[in-house]
């Protein structure tokens, strides 16, 4: 198509070149009537042809612009669909990787249990033919689990996680249910939710942060969103548990005297 346009442009240039010598100022001073009539007729035909050529060029340019715009729109739609598809594939790939990671962790969790079961076999007293009590089995599972997980998990722990486990320890020391539910809340909520609960609810009591002002925004409606995105459990369930933990912690004295926490 570009070759055809070049031909039209060349034809237009040739017509201008032919019409130039036929202009009145370039005519010979000594010419007859017949010559003038023939020149006028010839010039008129050339001008008509020139007009047609210019119209063809204009139509050609408009057609090319429409075509390019249409191609651009198709290309934009294709790129948008391609980007959307790539984003969906990336999300699916990430979800698959997370699922595989959870499955790997779950499979890794059974390694200590398999080792202990292989050691004890069927010698547990609950099976009716052994002498090993159940608590020995549980202690061995915990010990082997610590030996398995601590070398991997400890290098990846940040200050926030260390603080969370400290709080769990202090809570569990006073009440096992309180420590359990706090750890469950930590494992089922995001970092912002955990930070709000730890930093403004419990940390200043157990870890010695007297300068921070206690706030219970999740109890007066200011931070209801803290309970909306739990991995497990309803908003009302976690709100009730956190309120009970917080109320129980508030009863502790500044010296951290032993107080029973009821959750």
Coordinates of C-alpha atoms in Angstrom, one line a residue:
X1 CA 0.0 0.0 0.0
X2 CA 2.8 2.4 0.7
X3 CA 4.1 1.7 -2.8
X4 CA 0.7 2.8 -4.3
X5 CA 0.8 5.9 -2.2
X6 CA 4.3 6.8 -3.5
X7 CA 2.9 6.3 -7.1
X8 CA 0.1 8.7 -6.4
X9 CA 2.5 11.3 -4.8
X10 CA 4.8 11.0 -7.9
X11 CA 1.7 11.5 -10.2
X12 CA 0.7 14.6 -8.3
X13 CA 4.3 16.0 -8.6
X14 CA 4.3 15.3 -12.3
X15 CA 0.9 17.0 -12.7
X16 CA 2.3 20.1 -10.9
X17 CA 5.3 20.0 -13.2
X18 CA 3.1 19.7 -16.3
X19 CA 0.8 22.5 -15.2
X20 CA 3.6 24.8 -14.4
X21 CA 4.7 25.6 -17.9
X22 CA 1.1 26.1 -19.0
X23 CA 0.5 28.9 -16.5
X24 CA -0.3 32.3 -18.2
X25 CA 3.0 33.9 -17.2
X26 CA 5.0 31.2 -18.9
X27 CA 3.1 31.2 -22.2
X28 CA 4.6 32.5 -25.4
X29 CA 3.5 36.0 -26.3
X30 CA 2.8 35.0 -29.9
X31 CA 0.1 32.4 -29.8
X32 CA -3.2 31.9 -31.7
X33 CA -6.7 31.4 -30.5
X34 CA -6.7 27.7 -31.3
X35 CA -3.6 27.2 -29.3
X36 CA -5.1 29.0 -26.3
X37 CA -8.2 26.9 -26.4
X38 CA -6.3 23.7 -26.6
X39 CA -4.0 24.7 -23.7
X40 CA -7.0 25.7 -21.6
X41 CA -8.8 22.4 -22.3
X42 CA -5.6 20.5 -21.6
X43 CA -4.9 22.4 -18.4
X44 CA -8.5 21.9 -17.2
X45 CA -8.2 18.1 -17.7
X46 CA -4.9 18.1 -15.8
X47 CA -6.4 20.1 -13.0
X48 CA -9.3 17.7 -12.8
X49 CA -6.9 14.8 -12.7
X50 CA -4.8 16.6 -10.1
X51 CA -8.0 17.0 -7.9
X52 CA -8.8 13.4 -8.3
X53 CA -5.2 12.4 -7.3
X54 CA -5.4 14.7 -4.2
X55 CA -8.7 13.2 -3.2
X56 CA -7.3 9.7 -3.6
X57 CA -4.3 10.6 -1.4
X58 CA -6.6 12.1 1.2
X59 CA -8.8 9.0 1.2
X60 CA -5.8 6.8 1.4
X61 CA -4.4 8.7 4.4
X62 CA -7.7 8.6 6.2
X63 CA -8.0 4.9 5.6
X64 CA -4.5 4.3 6.9
X65 CA -5.3 6.3 10.1
X66 CA -8.5 4.4 10.7
X67 CA -6.7 1.1 10.1
X68 CA -3.8 2.0 12.4
X69 CA -6.3 3.2 15.1
X70 CA -8.2 -0.1 14.8
X71 CA -5.0 -2.1 15.0
X72 CA -3.9 -0.1 18.1
X73 CA -7.3 -0.8 19.8
X74 CA -7.0 -4.5 19.1
X75 CA -3.5 -4.5 20.3
X76 CA -4.4 -2.6 23.5
X77 CA -7.3 -5.0 24.2
X78 CA -5.0 -8.0 23.6
X79 CA -2.3 -6.5 25.9
X80 CA -4.9 -5.8 28.6
X81 CA -6.3 -9.4 28.3
X82 CA -2.8 -10.8 28.3
X83 CA -1.8 -8.8 31.4
X84 CA -5.0 -9.9 33.2
X85 CA -4.3 -13.5 32.3
X86 CA -0.7 -13.2 33.5
X87 CA -1.9 -11.7 36.7
X88 CA -4.4 -14.5 37.2
X89 CA -1.7 -17.1 36.5
X90 CA 0.6 -15.3 39.0
X91 CA -2.1 -15.4 41.7
X92 CA -2.8 -19.1 41.0
X93 CA 0.9 -19.8 41.0
X94 CA 1.3 -18.0 44.3
X95 CA -1.7 -19.8 45.8
X96 CA -0.3 -23.1 44.6
X97 CA 3.1 -22.3 46.1
X98 CA 1.5 -21.4 49.5
X99 CA -0.6 -24.6 49.4
X100 CA 2.5 -26.7 48.7
X101 CA 4.4 -24.9 51.4
X102 CA 1.6 -25.7 53.9
X103 CA 1.6 -29.3 52.8
X104 CA 5.3 -29.4 53.2
X105 CA 5.1 -28.0 56.7
X106 CA 2.3 -30.5 57.5
X107 CA 4.4 -33.4 56.2
X108 CA 7.4 -32.1 58.1
X109 CA 5.3 -31.9 61.3
X110 CA 4.9 -35.7 61.2
X111 CA 8.6 -36.4 61.2
X112 CA 9.1 -36.2 65.0
X113 CA 5.9 -38.2 65.5
X114 CA 7.1 -40.9 63.1
X115 CA 10.5 -41.1 64.9
X116 CA 8.9 -41.4 68.3
X117 CA 6.4 -44.0 67.1
X118 CA 9.2 -46.0 65.6
X119 CA 11.1 -45.9 68.9
X120 CA 8.1 -46.9 71.1
X121 CA 6.3 -49.1 68.7
X122 CA 3.2 -50.7 70.4
X123 CA 4.7 -50.4 73.9
X124 CA 2.3 -47.6 75.0
X125 CA 0.2 -48.6 78.0
X126 CA -3.0 -47.3 76.3
X127 CA -2.8 -50.2 73.9
X128 CA -3.0 -52.7 76.7
X129 CA 0.2 -54.5 76.0
X130 CA 3.0 -52.0 76.9
X131 CA 4.4 -50.3 79.9
X132 CA 5.3 -46.8 78.5
X133 CA 2.8 -44.1 79.7
X134 CA 1.3 -41.7 77.3
X135 CA 3.0 -38.7 78.9
X136 CA 6.4 -40.1 77.9
X137 CA 5.2 -40.3 74.3
X138 CA 4.0 -36.7 74.4
X139 CA 7.3 -35.4 76.0
X140 CA 9.3 -37.3 73.4
X141 CA 7.2 -35.8 70.6
X142 CA 7.7 -32.3 71.9
X143 CA 11.5 -32.8 72.4
X144 CA 12.0 -34.3 69.0
X145 CA 9.8 -31.6 67.5
X146 CA 11.9 -28.9 69.1
X147 CA 15.1 -30.5 67.9
X148 CA 13.6 -30.6 64.4
X149 CA 12.1 -27.2 64.2
X150 CA 14.2 -24.9 66.3
X151 CA 17.4 -25.0 64.0
X152 CA 15.2 -24.0 61.1
X153 CA 12.7 -21.6 62.8
X154 CA 15.0 -19.6 65.1
X155 CA 17.1 -17.9 62.4
X156 CA 13.9 -16.7 60.7
X157 CA 12.3 -15.2 63.9
X158 CA 12.1 -11.4 64.1
X159 CA 11.6 -9.2 67.2
X160 CA 7.8 -9.2 66.8
X161 CA 7.6 -13.0 66.8
X162 CA 9.9 -13.2 69.8
X163 CA 7.8 -10.8 71.7
X164 CA 4.7 -12.8 70.8
X165 CA 6.1 -16.0 72.2
X166 CA 7.2 -14.2 75.3
X167 CA 3.7 -12.9 75.8
X168 CA 2.4 -16.4 75.2
X169 CA 4.8 -17.7 77.8
X170 CA 3.8 -15.1 80.4
X171 CA 0.1 -15.7 79.8
X172 CA 0.4 -19.5 79.9
X173 CA 2.4 -19.2 83.1
X174 CA -0.7 -17.7 84.7
X175 CA -3.4 -19.5 82.7
X176 CA -2.9 -22.2 80.0
X177 CA -6.1 -21.3 78.2
X178 CA -5.1 -17.6 78.1
X179 CA -1.7 -18.5 76.6
X180 CA -3.3 -20.9 74.2
X181 CA -6.0 -18.5 72.9
X182 CA -3.5 -15.6 72.6
X183 CA -1.1 -17.8 70.5
X184 CA -4.1 -18.9 68.5
X185 CA -5.0 -15.3 67.8
X186 CA -1.5 -14.5 66.8
X187 CA -1.4 -17.4 64.4
X188 CA -4.7 -16.7 62.8
X189 CA -4.5 -12.9 62.3
X190 CA -2.2 -10.5 60.4
X191 CA 0.7 -8.5 61.6
X192 CA -1.3 -5.3 62.1
X193 CA -3.9 -7.0 64.3
X194 CA -1.2 -8.8 66.3
X195 CA 0.7 -5.6 66.8
X196 CA -2.4 -3.8 68.1
X197 CA -3.2 -6.5 70.6
X198 CA 0.4 -6.9 71.8
X199 CA 1.6 -3.4 71.8
X200 CA -1.4 -1.6 73.3
X201 CA -3.0 -4.5 75.2
X202 CA -0.5 -6.8 76.8
X203 CA 3.1 -5.9 76.1
X204 CA 3.3 -3.0 78.6
X205 CA 2.1 -5.3 81.4
X206 CA 4.3 -8.3 80.9
X207 CA 7.4 -6.8 79.1
X208 CA 7.7 -3.6 81.0
X209 CA 6.4 -0.9 78.6
X210 CA 4.9 1.6 81.1
X211 CA 5.3 4.6 78.8
X212 CA 2.8 3.3 76.3
X213 CA -0.8 4.3 76.9
X214 CA -3.3 1.4 77.1
X215 CA -6.0 1.5 74.5
X216 CA -8.9 -0.8 73.9
X217 CA -10.0 0.4 70.5
X218 CA -11.3 -3.0 69.5
X219 CA -13.7 -2.9 72.5
X220 CA -15.3 0.5 71.8
X221 CA -15.8 0.1 68.1
X222 CA -12.8 2.1 66.8
X223 CA -10.9 -0.9 65.4
X224 CA -13.6 -3.4 64.6
X225 CA -11.7 -4.3 61.4
X226 CA -9.1 -6.1 63.6
X227 CA -11.3 -9.1 63.8
X228 CA -12.6 -9.3 60.3
X229 CA -9.8 -11.1 58.5
X230 CA -9.1 -14.1 60.7
X231 CA -7.9 -17.3 59.0
X232 CA -10.2 -19.3 61.4
X233 CA -13.0 -18.3 63.8
X234 CA -15.7 -15.6 63.6
X235 CA -15.3 -12.0 64.6
X236 CA -17.5 -12.3 67.7
X237 CA -15.6 -15.4 68.8
X238 CA -12.2 -13.7 68.7
X239 CA -13.5 -10.4 70.1
X240 CA -14.8 -12.2 73.1
X241 CA -11.6 -14.1 73.7
X242 CA -9.4 -11.0 73.4
X243 CA -11.7 -9.0 75.7
X244 CA -11.4 -11.7 78.3
X245 CA -7.6 -11.9 78.0
X246 CA -7.3 -8.1 78.2
X247 CA -9.7 -7.8 81.2
X248 CA -7.8 -10.5 83.0
X249 CA -4.4 -8.9 82.3
X250 CA -5.7 -5.6 83.6
X251 CA -6.3 -7.2 86.9
X252 CA -2.6 -7.9 87.3
X253 CA -0.6 -5.5 89.4
X254 CA 2.4 -3.6 88.1
X255 CA 4.7 -6.1 89.9
X256 CA 3.3 -8.9 87.8
X257 CA 2.2 -10.9 90.8
X258 CA 0.8 -14.3 90.0
X259 CA -2.9 -14.0 89.1
X260 CA -5.2 -16.6 87.7
X261 CA -6.5 -15.7 84.2
X262 CA -9.9 -17.0 83.3
X263 CA -10.5 -17.2 79.6

